[in-house]
Coordinates of C-alpha atoms and ligand atoms in Angstrom, one line a residue:
X1 CA -79.5 69.1 -65.6
X2 CA -76.5 69.5 -63.4
X3 CA -76.9 66.4 -60.0
X4 CA -75.4 67.2 -57.0
X5 CA -72.3 64.9 -56.5
X6 CA -71.4 64.3 -52.8
X7 CA -67.6 65.2 -51.5
X8 CA -66.1 62.1 -52.3
X9 CA -63.2 62.7 -50.3
X10 CA -64.8 63.3 -47.4
X11 CA -66.9 60.1 -48.0
X12 CA -63.2 58.2 -48.5
X13 CA -62.8 55.6 -45.4
X14 CA -59.6 56.5 -43.2
X15 CA -56.6 55.8 -44.7
X16 CA -57.5 55.0 -47.7
X17 CA -56.0 56.5 -50.5
X18 CA -56.9 59.0 -53.5
X19 CA -57.6 56.5 -56.7
X20 CA -58.7 58.2 -60.0
X21 CA -60.1 54.8 -60.8
X22 CA -62.3 54.6 -58.2
X23 CA -63.1 57.9 -58.8
X24 CA -63.9 57.7 -62.4
X25 CA -66.3 54.8 -61.4
X26 CA -68.2 56.9 -58.7
X27 CA -68.8 59.7 -61.3
X28 CA -70.0 57.5 -63.9
X29 CA -72.5 55.6 -61.3
X30 CA -73.9 59.1 -60.2
X31 CA -74.5 59.9 -63.9
X32 CA -76.5 57.0 -64.0
X33 CA -80.3 57.4 -63.5
X34 CA -82.7 54.6 -62.0
X35 CA -81.3 50.9 -60.5
X36 CA -78.8 48.7 -62.7
X37 CA -76.8 45.7 -62.1
X38 CA -73.1 45.9 -61.9
X39 CA -72.4 44.3 -65.1
X40 CA -74.7 47.4 -66.4
X41 CA -72.5 50.0 -65.0
X42 CA -69.1 47.9 -65.5
X43 CA -70.4 47.8 -69.1
X44 CA -69.9 51.9 -68.9
X45 CA -67.2 51.5 -67.4
X46 CA -65.4 50.1 -69.8
X47 CA -66.7 52.3 -72.5
X48 CA -64.7 54.9 -71.2
X49 CA -61.5 53.2 -69.7
X50 CA -61.3 49.6 -70.5
X51 CA -58.3 49.6 -68.2
X52 CA -60.5 49.2 -64.9
X53 CA -61.5 46.3 -64.8
X54 CA -65.2 44.7 -64.0
X55 CA -63.2 43.3 -60.6
X56 CA -62.8 46.6 -59.8
X57 CA -65.7 47.8 -60.6
X58 CA -67.7 45.3 -58.4
X59 CA -65.6 46.2 -55.4
X60 CA -66.3 50.5 -55.8
X61 CA -69.6 49.3 -55.7
X62 CA -69.2 47.5 -52.7
X63 CA -67.3 50.3 -51.4
X64 CA -69.4 52.5 -52.6
X65 CA -72.6 50.4 -50.7
X66 CA -70.3 51.0 -47.4
X67 CA -69.9 54.8 -48.1
X68 CA -73.6 55.8 -48.6
X69 CA -73.2 56.4 -51.6
X70 CA -75.4 53.8 -53.3
X71 CA -78.2 51.4 -52.2
X72 CA -78.6 47.8 -53.2
X73 CA -82.2 46.9 -54.5
X74 CA -83.9 43.6 -54.9
X75 CA -86.5 43.3 -57.7
X76 CA -86.3 39.4 -57.1
X77 CA -84.4 38.7 -60.4
X78 CA -81.4 36.9 -59.4
X79 CA -78.8 39.5 -58.7
X80 CA -79.1 42.9 -57.2
X81 CA -79.6 46.1 -58.8
X82 CA -78.2 49.5 -57.4
X83 CA -79.4 52.7 -56.9
X84 CA -78.4 56.5 -55.7
X85 CA -78.3 56.5 -51.8
X86 CA -76.8 60.2 -51.7
X87 CA -79.6 62.6 -51.7
X88 CA -82.2 60.1 -52.7
X89 CA -85.1 59.6 -49.8
X90 CA -85.7 55.6 -49.2
X91 CA -88.4 54.8 -51.1
X92 CA -90.7 52.0 -52.4
X93 CA -90.5 50.5 -56.0
X94 CA -93.2 49.6 -58.4
X95 CA -91.6 47.1 -61.2
X96 CA -92.6 45.6 -64.6
X97 CA -92.3 42.0 -64.5
X98 CA -92.8 42.6 -68.7
X99 CA -89.6 45.8 -69.5
X100 CA -88.1 45.3 -66.2
X101 CA -88.8 49.1 -65.5
X102 CA -88.9 50.3 -62.4
X103 CA -90.8 53.4 -61.0
X104 CA -90.2 55.1 -57.0
X105 CA -92.6 56.4 -54.9
X106 CA -93.6 57.1 -51.2
X107 CA -96.5 56.9 -48.9
X108 CA -96.7 58.0 -45.5
X109 CA -99.7 56.3 -44.8
X110 CA -98.3 53.0 -46.1
X111 CA -95.1 53.5 -43.6
X112 CA -97.7 55.0 -40.7
X113 CA -99.3 52.2 -41.2
X114 CA -96.0 49.3 -41.2
X115 CA -95.1 51.5 -38.4
X116 CA -98.5 50.9 -36.1
X117 CA -97.9 47.0 -37.1
X118 CA -94.7 46.7 -35.7
X119 CA -95.6 48.8 -32.6
X120 CA -98.5 46.1 -32.7
X121 CA -96.2 43.3 -32.1
X122 CA -93.3 45.2 -30.2
X123 CA -90.9 44.7 -32.9
X124 CA -87.9 47.0 -33.8
X125 CA -88.3 47.8 -37.3
X126 CA -84.9 48.8 -39.1
X127 CA -85.6 48.4 -42.7
X128 CA -89.6 48.0 -44.3
X129 CA -89.2 47.3 -48.6
X130 CA -92.3 47.8 -50.3
X131 CA -92.5 46.2 -53.8
X132 CA -95.5 46.1 -56.3
X133 CA -95.1 43.7 -59.4
X134 CA -96.9 43.7 -62.7
X135 CA -96.8 46.0 -66.0
X136 CA -96.7 49.3 -66.2
X137 CA -99.0 51.2 -68.7
X138 CA -96.7 51.4 -71.9
X139 CA -96.1 48.2 -71.5
X140 CA -99.9 47.4 -71.2
X141 CA -101.0 49.8 -74.0
X142 CA -97.9 50.5 -76.1
X143 CA -98.3 54.5 -75.6
X144 CA -94.6 55.9 -75.3
X145 CA -93.6 56.2 -71.3
X146 CA -92.5 59.7 -70.6
X147 CA -88.4 60.0 -71.0
X148 CA -87.1 60.1 -67.3
X149 CA -84.1 61.0 -68.0
X150 CA -82.1 63.0 -66.5
X151 CA -85.0 63.6 -64.0
X152 CA -84.0 62.5 -60.1
X153 CA -86.1 61.4 -57.6
X154 CA -84.9 64.3 -55.6
X155 CA -86.2 67.2 -57.8
X156 CA -89.3 64.6 -57.9
X157 CA -89.7 64.7 -54.0
X158 CA -89.0 68.5 -53.8
X159 CA -91.8 68.7 -55.5
X160 CA -93.5 66.7 -54.0
X161 CA -93.1 68.0 -50.4
X162 CA -93.4 71.6 -51.9
X163 CA -97.0 70.6 -53.2
X164 CA -98.0 69.0 -49.6
X165 CA -96.3 72.4 -47.5
X166 CA -98.9 75.0 -49.6
X167 CA -101.5 72.8 -49.6
X168 CA -101.3 73.0 -45.8
X169 CA -100.4 76.9 -46.1
X170 CA -103.7 77.0 -48.6
X171 CA -106.0 75.4 -45.6
X172 CA -104.4 77.3 -42.8
X173 CA -105.1 80.6 -44.2
X174 CA -108.6 79.1 -44.7
X175 CA -108.8 78.5 -40.6
X176 CA -107.2 81.7 -39.7
X177 CA -109.4 83.9 -42.0
X178 CA -112.7 82.1 -41.1
X179 CA -111.7 82.2 -37.4
X180 CA -111.0 85.9 -37.6
X181 CA -114.1 86.1 -39.0
X182 CA -116.2 84.4 -36.3
X183 CA -113.9 86.0 -33.4
X184 CA -115.3 87.9 -30.6
X185 CA -112.4 89.1 -28.3
X186 CA -110.3 91.7 -29.8
X187 CA -107.3 90.5 -29.8
X188 CA -108.2 87.3 -30.4
X189 CA -108.9 88.6 -33.7
X190 CA -105.6 90.0 -34.2
X191 CA -104.3 87.1 -33.3
X192 CA -106.1 85.2 -35.9
X193 CA -105.2 88.2 -38.3
X194 CA -101.4 88.5 -38.3
X195 CA -101.6 84.8 -38.3
X196 CA -103.9 84.8 -41.5
X197 CA -101.4 87.2 -42.8
X198 CA -98.5 84.6 -42.0
X199 CA -100.0 82.2 -43.9
X200 CA -100.1 84.5 -46.7
X201 CA -96.9 85.2 -47.0
X202 CA -95.7 81.6 -46.1
X203 CA -97.5 81.0 -49.1
X204 CA -96.3 82.9 -51.8
X205 CA -92.6 82.6 -50.6
X206 CA -93.3 78.9 -51.2
X207 CA -95.6 79.0 -54.3
X208 CA -92.0 81.4 -55.6
X209 CA -89.7 78.7 -54.8
X210 CA -91.9 76.0 -56.7
X211 CA -91.8 78.3 -60.0
X212 CA -88.1 78.1 -59.3
X213 CA -87.8 74.4 -59.7
X214 CA -89.9 74.3 -62.5
X215 CA -87.8 75.9 -64.3
X216 CA -85.1 73.0 -63.9
X217 CA -87.6 71.0 -65.4
X218 CA -90.0 72.1 -67.8
X219 CA -91.6 68.8 -67.9
X220 CA -91.6 68.5 -64.1
X221 CA -95.2 69.1 -63.6
X222 CA -96.8 66.6 -65.8
X223 CA -94.3 63.8 -63.8
X224 CA -96.2 61.4 -61.5
X225 CA -95.9 61.8 -58.7
X226 CA -93.5 60.7 -56.0
X227 CA -94.5 61.5 -52.6
X228 CA -98.1 60.4 -51.8
X229 CA -100.0 61.9 -48.5
X230 CA -103.0 61.7 -48.0
X231 CA -104.2 64.0 -45.5
X232 CA -102.3 66.7 -47.0
X233 CA -104.9 69.6 -48.4
X234 CA -108.0 67.9 -46.0
X235 CA -106.2 66.6 -43.2
X236 CA -104.5 68.6 -41.0
X237 CA -106.5 72.0 -41.1
X238 CA -109.9 71.4 -43.6
X239 CA -111.0 69.3 -40.5
X240 CA -110.2 72.1 -37.9
X241 CA -111.9 74.5 -40.5
X242 CA -115.0 72.6 -40.7
X243 CA -115.0 72.6 -36.6
X244 CA -115.1 76.4 -36.6
X245 CA -118.1 76.5 -38.7
X246 CA -119.7 74.9 -35.4
X247 CA -122.6 76.7 -33.5
X248 CA -121.3 78.5 -30.2
X249 CA -117.7 77.9 -31.5
X250 CA -116.1 81.4 -28.7
X251 CA -112.8 82.2 -29.2
X252 CA -111.3 79.8 -26.5
X253 CA -112.2 77.0 -28.6
X254 CA -111.5 78.5 -32.4
X255 CA -107.5 78.5 -30.5
X256 CA -107.6 75.5 -29.1
X257 CA -108.7 74.5 -32.4
X258 CA -105.3 76.6 -34.4
X259 CA -103.2 74.4 -31.2
X260 CA -104.4 71.5 -31.9
X261 CA -104.3 71.8 -36.1
X262 CA -100.8 73.7 -35.8
X263 CA -99.4 70.8 -33.2
X264 CA -100.6 67.9 -35.8
X265 CA -99.0 70.0 -38.9
X266 CA -95.5 70.4 -37.0
X267 CA -95.4 67.1 -35.9
X268 CA -96.1 65.6 -39.3
X269 CA -93.4 67.6 -40.9
X270 CA -90.7 67.3 -38.4
X271 CA -91.3 63.2 -37.8
X272 CA -91.4 63.0 -41.6
X273 CA -88.6 65.4 -42.2
X274 CA -86.1 63.5 -39.5
X275 CA -86.9 60.3 -41.5
X276 CA -85.4 61.7 -45.2
X277 CA -82.0 61.4 -46.0
X278 CA -80.2 64.8 -46.3
X279 CA -82.0 66.5 -49.3
X280 CA -84.1 69.7 -51.0
X281 CA -87.5 67.8 -49.9
X282 CA -86.0 67.6 -45.8
X283 CA -85.0 71.2 -46.0
X284 CA -88.5 72.1 -47.1
X285 CA -90.3 70.2 -44.6
X286 CA -87.9 70.7 -41.8
X287 CA -87.9 74.2 -42.6
X288 CA -92.2 74.2 -42.5
X289 CA -92.2 72.1 -39.2
X290 CA -90.4 74.8 -37.6
X291 CA -93.0 78.0 -39.2
X292 CA -95.9 76.0 -37.8
X293 CA -94.0 75.5 -34.5
X294 CA -93.5 79.2 -34.1
X295 CA -97.5 79.4 -34.5
X296 CA -98.5 77.1 -32.1
X297 CA -96.5 78.4 -29.6
X298 CA -98.2 81.7 -30.7
X299 CA -101.6 80.4 -30.0
X300 CA -100.5 78.4 -26.9
X301 CA -99.1 81.9 -25.2
X302 CA -102.6 84.1 -26.1
X303 CA -104.2 80.7 -25.2
X304 CA -103.1 81.4 -21.8
X305 CA -103.4 85.1 -22.3
X306 CA -107.4 84.8 -22.8
X307 CA -108.0 82.1 -20.0
X308 CA -106.1 84.9 -17.8
X309 CA -108.3 87.8 -19.0
X310 CA -111.4 86.0 -18.8
X311 CA -111.5 84.0 -15.9
X312 CA -111.4 80.7 -15.7
X313 CA -113.8 78.9 -17.5
X314 CA -117.4 78.8 -15.9
X315 CA -118.1 75.0 -15.8
X316 CA -115.0 73.2 -13.8
X317 CA -113.8 72.1 -16.8
X318 CA -110.0 72.1 -16.6
X319 CA -108.3 73.5 -19.6
X320 CA -104.4 72.6 -19.4
X321 CA -102.4 74.2 -21.8
X322 CA -99.1 72.4 -21.7
X323 CA -95.7 72.9 -23.4
X324 CA -96.0 72.1 -27.2
X325 CA -95.1 68.4 -26.5
X326 CA -98.0 68.0 -23.9
X327 CA -101.5 67.9 -24.7
X328 CA -103.7 70.8 -24.7
X329 CA -106.7 70.6 -23.0
X330 CA -109.1 68.1 -23.8
X331 CA -110.8 66.7 -26.4
Ligands
LIG1 ZN1 -93.0 47.8 -68.9
LIG2 ZN1 -85.2 52.9 -56.0

């Protein structure tokens, strides 16, 4: 499997000369996976070219950190380790104290919690480090660990981003299919049918993409989860679909429920996607956010048109639909 290599020339600081030694060190660094110390890297480099000194390796590592190719991580061992940061999203670590192996994960729920705590304390958070120390499965049970060679976090991230998008799309499809079934207004029904049809199309596009991704690593499906997101399958649309089944839900309420679901979904994928380093997973999230925005806008237009056709609600409730960033209606 090939790793996407950054354009080193573009990253090189202004005025600094091209150096073949540095290029070699960067290339060797990018071929390694995982978290390794400066000495580990120096040893590998030494095997490739014994004329390159340890000091040059250290200097180059420092330069890579500044250029955004490498990231320093501290696992509490009294020395730093380095990992890729190019196309490699920020993440948290599980660290085995027996074999010193570490594995990576991300959780939108942990991040949301950290944000909530920082906000409550009026604290502007620059960076958060979550490290879980303990013992890994293979050290605990003696079973051999699944080999991680050649597997990149970027691929796992893309896989999980696609899984989340697919799960969301499925529950969206379920939502619009139900909504079309209960709609009384003919035009409202056709809008729900149209959205269900779109969700079905997106779903098959995403599934094709998922299958393509699997061809890049035959074991990809069984690799451990990287991105944890509790809301995926049951959060964004499932609650709306549930409410849709309550007795007496009219077309307006159905549209409003759809608006809330699409808005929640759009916001999640956009906010989350924007935070990531450039990567395939980021692309998947942002493209998905765009699709959800289009659905959202369509639903808002339909809601307004329905209100115009049916007149204001009988009870003097203000059902305001503002732009997609404002609030739509009352809770
Ligand atoms: Zn271990
Ligand atoms: Zn890491």
